């Protein structure tokens, strides 16, 4: 009858295993527009067996109409990390000497989270030196802040020098996906064993991301 309408949007979170989400993330939103953008992320993912039902009803200033038939929303994680640079070249290192990337020459690995969720990043590396044991303190890494993007990861990350290993180990915990803090540096240290013969050496470092929430 030409009345101005307002709307009420209802989002309810459920588990595919039964029952609602705990803690709750149910939302009842009043709006005067036919379109609405949520100000806070919907935090429950179908990857973790959660989904949302949403419905809406209108009010003409006198009373509400019926709720619309609920529709289901599945929110799936996008896990996507980028590594830059992809190569660290230490040049010539004398026997018994060490070099690392903490001063930026050469630059450390920087991992950026281009996905839509917090991620954990695991690291492994192939053997670098031909002599001595592996893993050892001759080949190490540590996690640190990228300038301007402080607070991008959990302090549970490996922020102290840690031996590389051929087995995957979680290095970065809960790397954020927000544009202003979604990057983290991985510094690398090499120390040439005293028994190492001369020659070129290389190692392949692998970064593997997984859902971190």
Backbone as JSON Lines, residues from 0, in Angstrom:
{"i":0,"aa":"X","n":[0.82,-1.22,0.0],"ca":[0.0,0.0,0.0],"c":[0.85,1.27,0.0]}
{"i":1,"aa":"X","n":[2.12,1.14,-0.42],"ca":[2.97,2.3,-0.57],"c":[3.7,2.75,0.68]}
{"i":2,"aa":"X","n":[3.58,1.99,1.79],"ca":[4.3,2.37,3.0],"c":[5.81,2.19,2.81]}
{"i":3,"aa":"X","n":[6.58,3.0,3.54],"ca":[8.02,2.82,3.56],"c":[8.36,1.56,4.35]}
{"i":4,"aa":"X","n":[9.21,0.72,3.78],"ca":[9.54,-0.56,4.4],"c":[10.92,-0.53,5.05]}
{"i":5,"aa":"X","n":[11.02,-1.18,6.18],"ca":[12.31,-1.51,6.77],"c":[12.41,-3.03,6.82]}
{"i":6,"aa":"X","n":[13.62,-3.51,7.08],"ca":[13.84,-4.96,6.98],"c":[14.6,-5.47,8.2]}
{"i":7,"aa":"X","n":[14.39,-6.73,8.47],"ca":[15.12,-7.41,9.54],"c":[15.74,-8.67,8.96]}
{"i":8,"aa":"X","n":[17.07,-8.73,9.05],"ca":[17.83,-9.85,8.51],"c":[18.26,-10.75,9.66]}
{"i":9,"aa":"X","n":[18.02,-12.04,9.52],"ca":[18.35,-13.01,10.57],"c":[19.33,-14.03,10.0]}
{"i":10,"aa":"X","n":[20.52,-14.11,10.63],"ca":[21.5,-15.14,10.28],"c":[21.71,-16.03,11.48]}
{"i":11,"aa":"X","n":[21.6,-17.33,11.26],"ca":[21.76,-18.3,12.34],"c":[22.79,-19.33,11.92]}
{"i":12,"aa":"X","n":[23.75,-19.62,12.81],"ca":[24.83,-20.55,12.51],"c":[24.5,-21.94,13.05]}
{"i":13,"aa":"X","n":[24.78,-22.96,12.24],"ca":[24.51,-24.35,12.62],"c":[25.73,-25.22,12.34]}
{"i":14,"aa":"X","n":[25.8,-26.33,13.04],"ca":[26.81,-27.34,12.78],"c":[26.21,-28.44,11.93]}
{"i":15,"aa":"X","n":[26.98,-28.94,10.97],"ca":[26.48,-30.05,10.15],"c":[26.35,-31.32,10.99]}
{"i":16,"aa":"X","n":[26.98,-31.32,12.16],"ca":[26.91,-32.49,13.05],"c":[25.71,-32.41,14.0]}
{"i":17,"aa":"X","n":[24.99,-31.28,13.91],"ca":[23.81,-31.1,14.76],"c":[23.98,-29.95,15.73]}
{"i":18,"aa":"X","n":[22.91,-29.19,15.94],"ca":[22.95,-28.08,16.88],"c":[23.51,-26.82,16.28]}
{"i":19,"aa":"X","n":[23.57,-25.76,17.11],"ca":[24.06,-24.47,16.67],"c":[25.54,-24.31,17.0]}
{"i":20,"aa":"X","n":[26.12,-23.24,16.46],"ca":[27.53,-22.97,16.68],"c":[27.77,-22.51,18.12]}
{"i":21,"aa":"X","n":[28.85,-22.93,18.69],"ca":[29.24,-22.52,20.04],"c":[30.69,-22.05,20.0]}
{"i":22,"aa":"X","n":[30.99,-20.78,20.38],"ca":[30.02,-19.77,20.8],"c":[29.16,-19.32,19.63]}
{"i":23,"aa":"X","n":[28.0,-18.74,19.95],"ca":[27.04,-18.36,18.92],"c":[27.59,-17.25,18.04]}
{"i":24,"aa":"X","n":[27.19,-17.29,16.78],"ca":[27.45,-16.18,15.87],"c":[26.15,-15.83,15.15]}
{"i":25,"aa":"X","n":[25.05,-15.85,15.9],"ca":[23.74,-15.51,15.34],"c":[23.58,-13.99,15.31]}
{"i":26,"aa":"X","n":[22.93,-13.49,14.27],"ca":[22.83,-12.04,14.1],"c":[21.41,-11.66,13.68]}
{"i":27,"aa":"X","n":[20.89,-10.62,14.32],"ca":[19.61,-10.04,13.96],"c":[19.87,-8.59,13.61]}
{"i":28,"aa":"X","n":[19.7,-8.24,12.35],"ca":[20.14,-6.94,11.84],"c":[18.94,-6.18,11.29]}
{"i":29,"aa":"X","n":[18.76,-4.94,11.74],"ca":[17.71,-4.07,11.23],"c":[18.31,-3.1,10.22]}
{"i":30,"aa":"X","n":[17.65,-2.95,9.08],"ca":[18.16,-2.07,8.03],"c":[17.0,-1.45,7.27]}
{"i":31,"aa":"X","n":[17.23,-0.27,6.74],"ca":[16.22,0.38,5.92],"c":[16.45,0.17,4.44]}
{"i":32,"aa":"X","n":[17.45,-0.65,4.08],"ca":[17.79,-0.87,2.68],"c":[17.52,-2.3,2.26]}
{"i":33,"aa":"X","n":[17.31,-2.47,0.96],"ca":[17.11,-3.82,0.43],"c":[18.44,-4.55,0.24]}
{"i":34,"aa":"X","n":[19.55,-3.83,0.37],"ca":[20.87,-4.45,0.31],"c":[21.61,-4.11,1.61]}
{"i":35,"aa":"X","n":[22.38,-5.07,2.09],"ca":[23.11,-4.85,3.34],"c":[24.46,-5.55,3.27]}
{"i":36,"aa":"X","n":[25.52,-4.85,3.69],"ca":[26.86,-5.41,3.76],"c":[27.23,-5.61,5.22]}
{"i":37,"aa":"X","n":[27.59,-6.82,5.58],"ca":[27.97,-7.11,6.96],"c":[29.25,-6.37,7.33]}
{"i":38,"aa":"X","n":[29.3,-5.84,8.55],"ca":[30.49,-5.12,9.0],"c":[31.5,-6.04,9.66]}
{"i":39,"aa":"X","n":[31.09,-7.2,10.12],"ca":[31.99,-8.17,10.73],"c":[31.95,-9.47,9.95]}
{"i":40,"aa":"X","n":[33.1,-10.14,9.85],"ca":[33.18,-11.39,9.1],"c":[32.28,-12.46,9.73]}
{"i":41,"aa":"X","n":[31.71,-13.28,8.87],"ca":[31.08,-14.53,9.33],"c":[32.22,-15.51,9.58]}
{"i":42,"aa":"X","n":[32.4,-15.92,10.82],"ca":[33.64,-16.6,11.2],"c":[33.59,-18.11,11.11]}
{"i":43,"aa":"X","n":[32.4,-18.69,10.91],"ca":[32.32,-20.15,10.89],"c":[32.34,-20.68,9.46]}
{"i":44,"aa":"X","n":[33.13,-21.73,9.23],"ca":[33.41,-22.23,7.89],"c":[32.84,-23.62,7.68]}
{"i":45,"aa":"X","n":[32.44,-23.91,6.44],"ca":[32.0,-25.26,6.1],"c":[33.18,-26.22,6.2]}
{"i":46,"aa":"X","n":[34.41,-25.71,6.07],"ca":[35.61,-26.54,6.24],"c":[35.65,-27.17,7.63]}
{"i":47,"aa":"X","n":[35.05,-26.46,8.6],"ca":[35.0,-26.95,9.98],"c":[33.61,-27.46,10.36]}
{"i":48,"aa":"X","n":[32.8,-27.77,9.33],"ca":[31.47,-28.36,9.52],"c":[30.44,-27.38,10.08]}
{"i":49,"aa":"X","n":[30.52,-26.11,9.64],"ca":[29.53,-25.11,10.04],"c":[28.93,-24.44,8.8]}
{"i":50,"aa":"X","n":[27.69,-23.99,8.96],"ca":[27.03,-23.24,7.89],"c":[26.05,-22.25,8.51]}
{"i":51,"aa":"X","n":[25.54,-21.33,7.69],"ca":[24.56,-20.35,8.14],"c":[23.26,-20.51,7.38]}
{"i":52,"aa":"X","n":[22.16,-20.25,8.05],"ca":[20.87,-20.03,7.41],"c":[20.54,-18.56,7.53]}
{"i":53,"aa":"X","n":[20.03,-17.96,6.44],"ca":[19.61,-16.57,6.53],"c":[18.19,-16.42,6.01]}
{"i":54,"aa":"X","n":[17.48,-15.47,6.58],"ca":[16.13,-15.15,6.16],"c":[15.9,-13.67,6.44]}
{"i":55,"aa":"X","n":[14.82,-13.13,5.89],"ca":[14.54,-11.7,6.04],"c":[13.02,-11.51,6.1]}
{"i":56,"aa":"X","n":[12.61,-10.45,6.8],"ca":[11.2,-10.07,6.81],"c":[11.11,-8.55,6.76]}
{"i":57,"aa":"X","n":[9.97,-8.06,6.29],"ca":[9.77,-6.62,6.1],"c":[8.8,-6.08,7.14]}
{"i":58,"aa":"X","n":[8.95,-4.77,7.42],"ca":[8.05,-4.07,8.34],"c":[7.58,-2.81,7.64]}
{"i":59,"aa":"X","n":[6.25,-2.59,7.63],"ca":[5.68,-1.41,6.95],"c":[5.39,-0.26,7.91]}
{"i":60,"aa":"X","n":[5.96,-0.34,9.11],"ca":[5.73,0.69,10.1],"c":[4.62,0.35,11.07]}
{"i":61,"aa":"X","n":[3.88,-0.72,10.74],"ca":[2.79,-1.16,11.6],"c":[3.06,-2.55,12.17]}
{"i":62,"aa":"X","n":[3.57,-3.44,11.32],"ca":[3.84,-4.8,11.76],"c":[4.8,-5.47,10.79]}
{"i":63,"aa":"X","n":[5.38,-6.59,11.27],"ca":[6.26,-7.39,10.42],"c":[5.46,-8.37,9.59]}
{"i":64,"aa":"X","n":[5.97,-8.66,8.39],"ca":[5.44,-9.74,7.6],"c":[6.05,-11.07,8.03]}
{"i":65,"aa":"X","n":[5.79,-12.11,7.27],"ca":[6.34,-13.43,7.57],"c":[7.82,-13.49,7.18]}
{"i":66,"aa":"X","n":[8.57,-14.33,7.89],"ca":[9.96,-14.58,7.5],"c":[9.99,-15.29,6.14]}
{"i":67,"aa":"X","n":[10.92,-14.88,5.3],"ca":[11.1,-15.58,4.03],"c":[11.67,-16.97,4.29]}
{"i":68,"aa":"X","n":[11.46,-17.86,3.32],"ca":[12.0,-19.22,3.45],"c":[13.52,-19.15,3.66]}
{"i":69,"aa":"X","n":[14.06,-19.76,4.71],"ca":[15.51,-19.67,4.99],"c":[16.34,-20.24,3.84]}
{"i":70,"aa":"X","n":[17.47,-19.63,3.61],"ca":[18.44,-20.11,2.62],"c":[19.75,-20.4,3.33]}
{"i":71,"aa":"X","n":[20.47,-21.38,2.82],"ca":[21.72,-21.81,3.46],"c":[22.92,-21.15,2.79]}
{"i":72,"aa":"X","n":[23.9,-20.77,3.62],"ca":[25.17,-20.22,3.13],"c":[26.3,-21.09,3.64]}
{"i":73,"aa":"X","n":[27.11,-21.62,2.73],"ca":[28.35,-22.3,3.09],"c":[29.51,-21.36,2.8]}
{"i":74,"aa":"X","n":[30.34,-21.1,3.79],"ca":[31.51,-20.23,3.6],"c":[32.75,-21.11,3.61]}
{"i":75,"aa":"X","n":[33.43,-21.17,2.47],"ca":[34.59,-22.04,2.32],"c":[35.88,-21.23,2.35]}
{"i":76,"aa":"X","n":[36.88,-21.76,3.03],"ca":[38.16,-21.07,3.15],"c":[38.9,-21.06,1.81]}
{"i":77,"aa":"X","n":[39.53,-19.91,1.52],"ca":[40.48,-19.83,0.41],"c":[41.87,-19.74,1.02]}
{"i":78,"aa":"X","n":[42.68,-20.75,0.82],"ca":[44.04,-20.79,1.35],"c":[45.0,-20.5,0.2]}
{"i":79,"aa":"X","n":[45.7,-19.37,0.3],"ca":[46.54,-18.92,-0.81],"c":[47.69,-18.07,-0.24]}
{"i":80,"aa":"X","n":[48.92,-18.57,-0.32],"ca":[50.07,-17.79,0.12],"c":[51.01,-17.56,-1.06]}
{"i":81,"aa":"X","n":[51.74,-16.45,-0.96],"ca":[52.71,-16.07,-2.0],"c":[54.06,-15.87,-1.33]}
{"i":82,"aa":"X","n":[55.12,-16.33,-1.99],"ca":[56.48,-16.22,-1.46],"c":[57.28,-15.26,-2.33]}
{"i":83,"aa":"X","n":[57.92,-14.27,-1.68],"ca":[58.74,-13.31,-2.41],"c":[59.83,-12.77,-1.47]}
{"i":84,"aa":"X","n":[61.12,-12.91,-1.81],"ca":[61.64,-13.55,-3.02],"c":[61.55,-15.07,-2.93]}
{"i":85,"aa":"X","n":[61.8,-15.72,-4.05],"ca":[61.77,-17.18,-4.08],"c":[63.18,-17.78,-4.03]}
{"i":86,"aa":"X","n":[64.2,-16.93,-3.98],"ca":[65.58,-17.39,-3.95],"c":[66.4,-16.52,-3.01]}
{"i":87,"aa":"X","n":[67.18,-17.15,-2.15],"ca":[68.16,-16.44,-1.32],"c":[69.55,-16.92,-1.75]}
{"i":88,"aa":"X","n":[70.41,-15.98,-2.11],"ca":[71.77,-16.31,-2.57],"c":[72.76,-15.67,-1.6]}
{"i":89,"aa":"X","n":[73.46,-16.5,-0.82],"ca":[74.43,-15.99,0.14],"c":[75.8,-15.73,-0.47]}
{"i":90,"aa":"X","n":[75.99,-16.1,-1.72],"ca":[77.28,-15.91,-2.34],"c":[78.33,-16.81,-1.7]}
{"i":91,"aa":"X","n":[79.55,-16.33,-1.61],"ca":[80.65,-17.13,-1.07],"c":[80.73,-16.97,0.45]}
{"i":92,"aa":"X","n":[80.75,-18.08,1.17],"ca":[80.88,-18.07,2.63],"c":[82.06,-18.96,2.99]}
{"i":93,"aa":"X","n":[83.02,-18.42,3.72],"ca":[84.23,-19.17,4.07],"c":[83.93,-20.24,5.12]}
{"i":94,"aa":"X","n":[84.77,-21.27,5.16],"ca":[84.62,-22.35,6.14],"c":[84.65,-21.77,7.56]}
{"i":95,"aa":"X","n":[83.68,-22.17,8.36],"ca":[83.59,-21.7,9.74],"c":[82.87,-20.38,9.9]}
{"i":96,"aa":"X","n":[82.56,-19.7,8.8],"ca":[81.86,-18.41,8.86],"c":[80.36,-18.61,8.65]}
{"i":97,"aa":"X","n":[79.6,-17.56,8.95],"ca":[78.15,-17.62,8.8],"c":[77.63,-16.35,8.14]}
{"i":98,"aa":"X","n":[76.46,-16.47,7.55],"ca":[75.72,-15.33,7.02],"c":[74.24,-15.55,7.32]}
{"i":99,"aa":"X","n":[73.5,-14.44,7.44],"ca":[72.04,-14.54,7.61],"c":[71.37,-13.34,6.96]}
{"i":100,"aa":"X","n":[70.07,-13.37,6.92],"ca":[69.29,-12.37,6.17],"c":[68.72,-11.26,7.04]}
{"i":101,"aa":"X","n":[69.07,-11.23,8.33],"ca":[68.4,-10.28,9.24],"c":[68.64,-8.83,8.88]}
{"i":102,"aa":"X","n":[69.76,-8.53,8.24],"ca":[70.06,-7.15,7.85],"c":[69.57,-6.82,6.43]}
{"i":103,"aa":"X","n":[68.94,-7.79,5.78],"ca":[68.33,-7.52,4.48],"c":[69.23,-7.71,3.29]}
{"i":104,"aa":"X","n":[70.44,-8.2,3.49],"ca":[71.34,-8.45,2.37],"c":[72.02,-9.8,2.54]}
{"i":105,"aa":"X","n":[71.52,-10.85,1.9],"ca":[70.37,-10.84,0.99],"c":[69.05,-10.73,1.75]}
{"i":106,"aa":"X","n":[67.98,-10.49,1.0],"ca":[66.66,-10.33,1.59],"c":[66.11,-11.67,2.07]}
{"i":107,"aa":"X","n":[65.33,-11.67,3.15],"ca":[64.72,-12.91,3.64],"c":[63.53,-13.32,2.77]}
{"i":108,"aa":"X","n":[63.07,-14.55,2.99],"ca":[61.78,-14.93,2.4],"c":[60.67,-14.12,3.07]}
{"i":109,"aa":"X","n":[59.7,-13.68,2.29],"ca":[58.5,-13.03,2.85],"c":[57.28,-13.82,2.37]}
{"i":110,"aa":"X","n":[56.49,-14.29,3.32],"ca":[55.26,-15.02,3.01],"c":[54.09,-14.08,3.18]}
{"i":111,"aa":"X","n":[53.26,-13.97,2.16],"ca":[52.06,-13.12,2.21],"c":[50.82,-13.99,2.09]}
{"i":112,"aa":"X","n":[49.84,-13.72,2.94],"ca":[48.59,-14.46,2.94],"c":[47.59,-13.74,2.03]}
{"i":113,"aa":"X","n":[47.33,-14.3,0.86],"ca":[46.37,-13.72,-0.08],"c":[45.01,-14.4,-0.01]}
{"i":114,"aa":"X","n":[44.82,-15.26,0.98],"ca":[43.56,-15.98,1.12],"c":[42.54,-15.21,1.94]}
{"i":115,"aa":"X","n":[41.55,-15.94,2.47],"ca":[40.44,-15.32,3.19],"c":[40.35,-15.8,4.63]}
{"i":116,"aa":"X","n":[41.36,-16.52,5.1],"ca":[41.32,-17.08,6.45],"c":[42.72,-17.01,7.07]}
{"i":117,"aa":"X","n":[42.78,-17.13,8.39],"ca":[44.07,-17.3,9.06],"c":[44.67,-18.65,8.63]}
{"i":118,"aa":"X","n":[45.98,-18.66,8.42],"ca":[46.64,-19.9,8.02],"c":[47.84,-20.19,8.93]}
{"i":119,"aa":"X","n":[48.11,-21.47,9.09],"ca":[49.37,-21.93,9.67],"c":[50.28,-22.32,8.5]}
{"i":120,"aa":"X","n":[51.55,-21.97,8.61],"ca":[52.49,-22.28,7.54],"c":[53.59,-23.18,8.08]}
{"i":121,"aa":"X","n":[53.72,-24.35,7.47],"ca":[54.77,-25.3,7.84],"c":[55.94,-25.17,6.87]}
{"i":122,"aa":"X","n":[57.13,-25.5,7.35],"ca":[58.36,-25.34,6.57],"c":[59.19,-26.61,6.65]}
{"i":123,"aa":"X","n":[59.8,-26.98,5.55],"ca":[60.89,-27.96,5.59],"c":[61.95,-27.57,4.57]}
{"i":124,"aa":"X","n":[63.1,-28.22,4.62],"ca":[64.19,-27.89,3.7],"c":[65.04,-29.12,3.47]}
{"i":125,"aa":"X","n":[65.52,-29.25,2.26],"ca":[66.46,-30.33,1.96],"c":[67.82,-29.99,2.56]}
{"i":126,"aa":"X","n":[68.66,-30.99,2.72],"ca":[69.98,-30.82,3.32],"c":[70.81,-29.82,2.51]}
{"i":127,"aa":"X","n":[71.54,-28.95,3.2],"ca":[72.36,-27.95,2.53],"c":[73.82,-28.37,2.44]}
{"i":128,"aa":"X","n":[74.43,-28.78,3.56],"ca":[75.85,-29.11,3.59],"c":[76.06,-30.63,3.49]}
{"i":129,"aa":"X","n":[77.21,-31.01,2.95],"ca":[77.5,-32.44,2.77],"c":[78.11,-33.06,4.02]}
{"i":130,"aa":"X","n":[78.71,-32.24,4.88],"ca":[79.34,-32.76,6.09],"c":[78.5,-32.44,7.32]}
{"i":131,"aa":"X","n":[78.8,-33.14,8.41],"ca":[78.08,-32.9,9.66],"c":[76.7,-33.53,9.64]}
{"i":132,"aa":"X","n":[76.01,-33.36,10.74],"ca":[74.67,-33.93,10.88],"c":[73.61,-32.98,10.31]}
{"i":133,"aa":"X","n":[72.45,-33.51,10.08],"ca":[71.31,-32.7,9.64],"c":[70.04,-33.29,10.25]}
{"i":134,"aa":"X","n":[69.24,-32.5,10.95],"ca":[69.35,-31.05,11.13],"c":[70.45,-30.65,12.1]}
{"i":135,"aa":"X","n":[70.89,-29.38,11.98],"ca":[71.9,-28.85,12.9],"c":[71.81,-27.33,12.89]}
{"i":136,"aa":"X","n":[72.57,-26.7,13.8],"ca":[72.54,-25.23,13.86],"c":[73.34,-24.58,12.75]}
{"i":137,"aa":"X","n":[73.83,-25.36,11.8],"ca":[74.49,-24.81,10.63],"c":[73.5,-24.26,9.59]}
{"i":138,"aa":"X","n":[72.22,-24.6,9.77],"ca":[71.22,-24.19,8.78],"c":[69.91,-23.96,9.53]}
{"i":139,"aa":"X","n":[69.54,-22.67,9.71],"ca":[68.42,-22.34,10.58],"c":[67.52,-21.27,9.97]}
{"i":140,"aa":"X","n":[66.36,-21.1,10.59],"ca":[65.42,-20.05,10.19],"c":[64.76,-19.47,11.43]}
{"i":141,"aa":"X","n":[64.17,-18.29,11.27],"ca":[63.31,-17.73,12.32],"c":[62.29,-16.8,11.68]}
{"i":142,"aa":"X","n":[61.15,-16.64,12.36],"ca":[60.04,-15.84,11.87],"c":[60.09,-14.45,12.5]}
{"i":143,"aa":"X","n":[59.78,-13.42,11.7],"ca":[59.79,-12.05,12.22],"c":[58.79,-11.16,11.51]}
{"i":144,"aa":"X","n":[58.64,-9.95,12.04],"ca":[57.69,-8.99,11.48],"c":[58.21,-8.34,10.2]}
{"i":145,"aa":"X","n":[57.32,-8.07,9.28],"ca":[57.59,-7.2,8.15],"c":[57.27,-5.78,8.59]}
{"i":146,"aa":"X","n":[58.16,-4.84,8.35],"ca":[57.94,-3.46,8.77],"c":[56.62,-2.92,8.23]}
{"i":147,"aa":"X","n":[55.8,-2.38,9.12],"ca":[54.5,-1.85,8.74],"c":[53.38,-2.86,8.84]}
{"i":148,"aa":"X","n":[53.72,-4.14,9.06],"ca":[52.69,-5.18,9.17],"c":[52.87,-5.97,10.46]}
{"i":149,"aa":"X","n":[53.28,-5.26,11.52],"ca":[53.5,-5.9,12.81],"c":[52.2,-6.52,13.33]}
{"i":150,"aa":"X","n":[52.34,-7.62,14.05],"ca":[51.17,-8.29,14.62],"c":[50.43,-9.19,13.66]}
{"i":151,"aa":"X","n":[51.1,-9.6,12.58],"ca":[50.42,-10.4,11.56],"c":[50.31,-11.88,11.92]}
{"i":152,"aa":"X","n":[51.03,-12.32,12.98],"ca":[51.05,-13.74,13.29],"c":[51.09,-13.94,14.8]}
{"i":153,"aa":"X","n":[50.8,-15.16,15.23],"ca":[50.76,-15.48,16.65],"c":[52.17,-15.56,17.22]}
{"i":154,"aa":"X","n":[52.36,-15.12,18.49],"ca":[53.68,-15.27,19.13],"c":[54.07,-16.73,19.34]}
{"i":155,"aa":"X","n":[53.16,-17.67,19.08],"ca":[53.49,-19.09,19.14],"c":[54.33,-19.53,17.94]}
{"i":156,"aa":"X","n":[54.53,-18.64,16.98],"ca":[55.37,-18.94,15.82],"c":[56.83,-19.07,16.26]}
{"i":157,"aa":"X","n":[57.65,-19.63,15.38],"ca":[59.06,-19.88,15.71],"c":[59.87,-18.61,15.46]}
{"i":158,"aa":"X","n":[59.89,-17.75,16.49],"ca":[60.56,-16.45,16.37],"c":[62.02,-16.49,16.82]}
{"i":159,"aa":"X","n":[62.48,-17.62,17.32],"ca":[63.89,-17.82,17.64],"c":[64.54,-18.71,16.58]}
{"i":160,"aa":"X","n":[65.85,-18.62,16.45],"ca":[66.53,-19.45,15.45],"c":[66.21,-20.92,15.7]}
{"i":161,"aa":"X","n":[65.76,-21.58,14.64],"ca":[65.31,-22.97,14.7],"c":[65.96,-23.75,13.58]}
{"i":162,"aa":"X","n":[66.41,-24.96,13.87],"ca":[67.05,-25.78,12.84],"c":[66.05,-26.15,11.75]}
{"i":163,"aa":"X","n":[66.45,-25.97,10.5],"ca":[65.67,-26.54,9.4],"c":[65.67,-28.06,9.54]}
{"i":164,"aa":"X","n":[64.65,-28.67,8.97],"ca":[64.5,-30.11,9.04],"c":[63.93,-30.59,7.72]}
{"i":165,"aa":"X","n":[64.21,-31.83,7.38],"ca":[63.61,-32.39,6.16],"c":[62.14,-32.71,6.36]}
{"i":166,"aa":"X","n":[61.7,-32.75,7.63],"ca":[60.29,-32.97,7.95],"c":[59.59,-31.64,8.14]}
{"i":167,"aa":"X","n":[58.33,-31.56,7.75],"ca":[57.56,-30.33,7.93],"c":[57.39,-30.02,9.41]}
{"i":168,"aa":"X","n":[57.56,-28.75,9.77],"ca":[57.29,-28.27,11.12],"c":[56.54,-26.94,11.01]}
{"i":169,"aa":"X","n":[55.56,-26.72,11.88],"ca":[54.81,-25.47,11.84],"c":[55.71,-24.33,12.26]}
{"i":170,"aa":"X","n":[55.9,-23.36,11.37],"ca":[56.77,-22.22,11.64],"c":[55.97,-20.95,11.93]}
{"i":171,"aa":"X","n":[54.89,-20.75,11.18],"ca":[54.08,-19.54,11.31],"c":[52.69,-19.96,11.77]}
{"i":172,"aa":"X","n":[52.26,-19.42,12.89],"ca":[50.95,-19.78,13.47],"c":[49.99,-18.61,13.29]}
{"i":173,"aa":"X","n":[48.82,-18.9,12.72],"ca":[47.72,-17.92,12.59],"c":[48.16,-16.65,11.86]}
{"i":174,"aa":"X","n":[48.67,-16.8,10.65],"ca":[49.0,-15.65,9.82],"c":[47.72,-14.98,9.34]}
{"i":175,"aa":"X","n":[47.59,-13.69,9.62],"ca":[46.38,-12.93,9.33],"c":[46.17,-12.78,7.82]}
{"i":176,"aa":"X","n":[44.93,-12.47,7.45],"ca":[44.59,-12.24,6.05],"c":[44.19,-10.8,5.78]}
{"i":177,"aa":"X","n":[44.19,-9.95,6.81],"ca":[43.85,-8.54,6.62],"c":[44.94,-7.86,5.8]}
{"i":178,"aa":"X","n":[44.53,-6.95,4.89],"ca":[45.48,-6.35,3.97],"c":[46.61,-5.6,4.67]}
{"i":179,"aa":"X","n":[46.34,-5.04,5.85],"ca":[47.35,-4.23,6.52],"c":[48.3,-5.04,7.4]}
{"i":180,"aa":"X","n":[48.06,-6.34,7.52],"ca":[48.98,-7.19,8.31],"c":[48.83,-8.65,7.89]}
{"i":181,"aa":"X","n":[49.26,-8.94,6.67],"ca":[49.12,-10.3,6.13],"c":[50.45,-10.85,5.63]}
{"i":182,"aa":"X","n":[51.58,-10.25,6.07],"ca":[52.88,-10.68,5.59],"c":[53.82,-10.94,6.77]}
{"i":183,"aa":"X","n":[54.74,-11.89,6.58],"ca":[55.7,-12.26,7.62],"c":[57.02,-12.63,6.96]}
{"i":184,"aa":"X","n":[58.13,-12.32,7.62],"ca":[59.44,-12.64,7.06],"c":[59.96,-13.93,7.68]}
{"i":185,"aa":"X","n":[60.71,-14.67,6.87],"ca":[61.4,-15.86,7.34],"c":[62.89,-15.66,7.07]}
{"i":186,"aa":"X","n":[63.62,-15.33,8.14],"ca":[65.06,-15.14,8.01],"c":[65.77,-16.49,7.98]}
{"i":187,"aa":"X","n":[66.88,-16.54,7.28],"ca":[67.65,-17.77,7.11],"c":[69.1,-17.52,7.53]}
{"i":188,"aa":"X","n":[69.69,-18.49,8.21],"ca":[71.09,-18.44,8.64],"c":[71.81,-19.67,8.13]}
{"i":189,"aa":"X","n":[73.01,-19.45,7.6],"ca":[73.88,-20.57,7.21],"c":[75.23,-20.39,7.88]}
{"i":190,"aa":"X","n":[75.8,-21.48,8.38],"ca":[77.14,-21.49,8.97],"c":[77.89,-22.69,8.39]}
{"i":191,"aa":"X","n":[78.98,-22.45,7.69],"ca":[79.69,-23.51,7.0],"c":[80.45,-24.37,8.01]}
{"i":192,"aa":"X","n":[80.19,-25.68,8.02],"ca":[80.92,-26.56,8.94],"c":[82.41,-26.55,8.66]}
{"i":193,"aa":"X","n":[83.19,-26.76,9.71],"ca":[84.66,-26.71,9.56],"c":[85.18,-27.82,8.67]}
{"i":194,"aa":"X","n":[84.43,-28.89,8.51],"ca":[84.88,-30.02,7.69],"c":[84.28,-30.0,6.28]}
{"i":195,"aa":"X","n":[83.59,-28.92,5.91],"ca":[82.89,-28.86,4.63],"c":[83.86,-28.62,3.48]}
{"i":196,"aa":"X","n":[83.86,-29.49,2.45],"ca":[84.7,-29.24,1.28],"c":[84.15,-28.07,0.46]}
{"i":197,"aa":"X","n":[84.99,-27.49,-0.36],"ca":[84.58,-26.36,-1.2],"c":[83.58,-26.82,-2.26]}
{"i":198,"aa":"X","n":[82.78,-25.88,-2.76],"ca":[81.85,-26.19,-3.84],"c":[80.52,-25.47,-3.67]}
{"i":199,"aa":"X","n":[79.72,-25.54,-4.72],"ca":[78.39,-24.93,-4.69],"c":[77.46,-25.74,-3.8]}
{"i":200,"aa":"X","n":[76.59,-25.07,-3.08],"ca":[75.6,-25.74,-2.23],"c":[74.23,-25.1,-2.47]}
{"i":201,"aa":"X","n":[73.21,-25.92,-2.43],"ca":[71.85,-25.38,-2.53],"c":[70.88,-26.27,-1.76]}
{"i":202,"aa":"X","n":[69.77,-25.68,-1.39],"ca":[68.73,-26.37,-0.64],"c":[67.37,-25.86,-1.1]}
{"i":203,"aa":"X","n":[66.4,-26.73,-1.14],"ca":[65.03,-26.34,-1.48],"c":[64.21,-26.21,-0.2]}
{"i":204,"aa":"X","n":[63.66,-25.01,0.01],"ca":[62.81,-24.74,1.17],"c":[61.36,-24.75,0.71]}
{"i":205,"aa":"X","n":[60.51,-25.47,1.43],"ca":[59.1,-25.59,1.08],"c":[58.25,-24.96,2.17]}
{"i":206,"aa":"X","n":[57.28,-24.13,1.74],"ca":[56.3,-23.52,2.64],"c":[54.92,-24.1,2.3]}
{"i":207,"aa":"X","n":[54.25,-24.66,3.29],"ca":[52.94,-25.29,3.08],"c":[51.92,-24.68,4.02]}
{"i":208,"aa":"X","n":[50.86,-24.1,3.46],"ca":[49.83,-23.45,4.26],"c":[48.66,-24.38,4.53]}
{"i":209,"aa":"X","n":[48.08,-24.23,5.72],"ca":[46.89,-24.99,6.09],"c":[45.97,-24.08,6.89]}
{"i":210,"aa":"X","n":[44.71,-24.46,7.01],"ca":[43.73,-23.66,7.73],"c":[44.17,-23.46,9.16]}
{"i":211,"aa":"X","n":[44.18,-22.2,9.61],"ca":[44.67,-21.9,10.95],"c":[43.59,-21.39,11.88]}
{"i":212,"aa":"X","n":[42.33,-21.72,11.62],"ca":[41.24,-21.3,12.5],"c":[40.15,-22.35,12.52]}
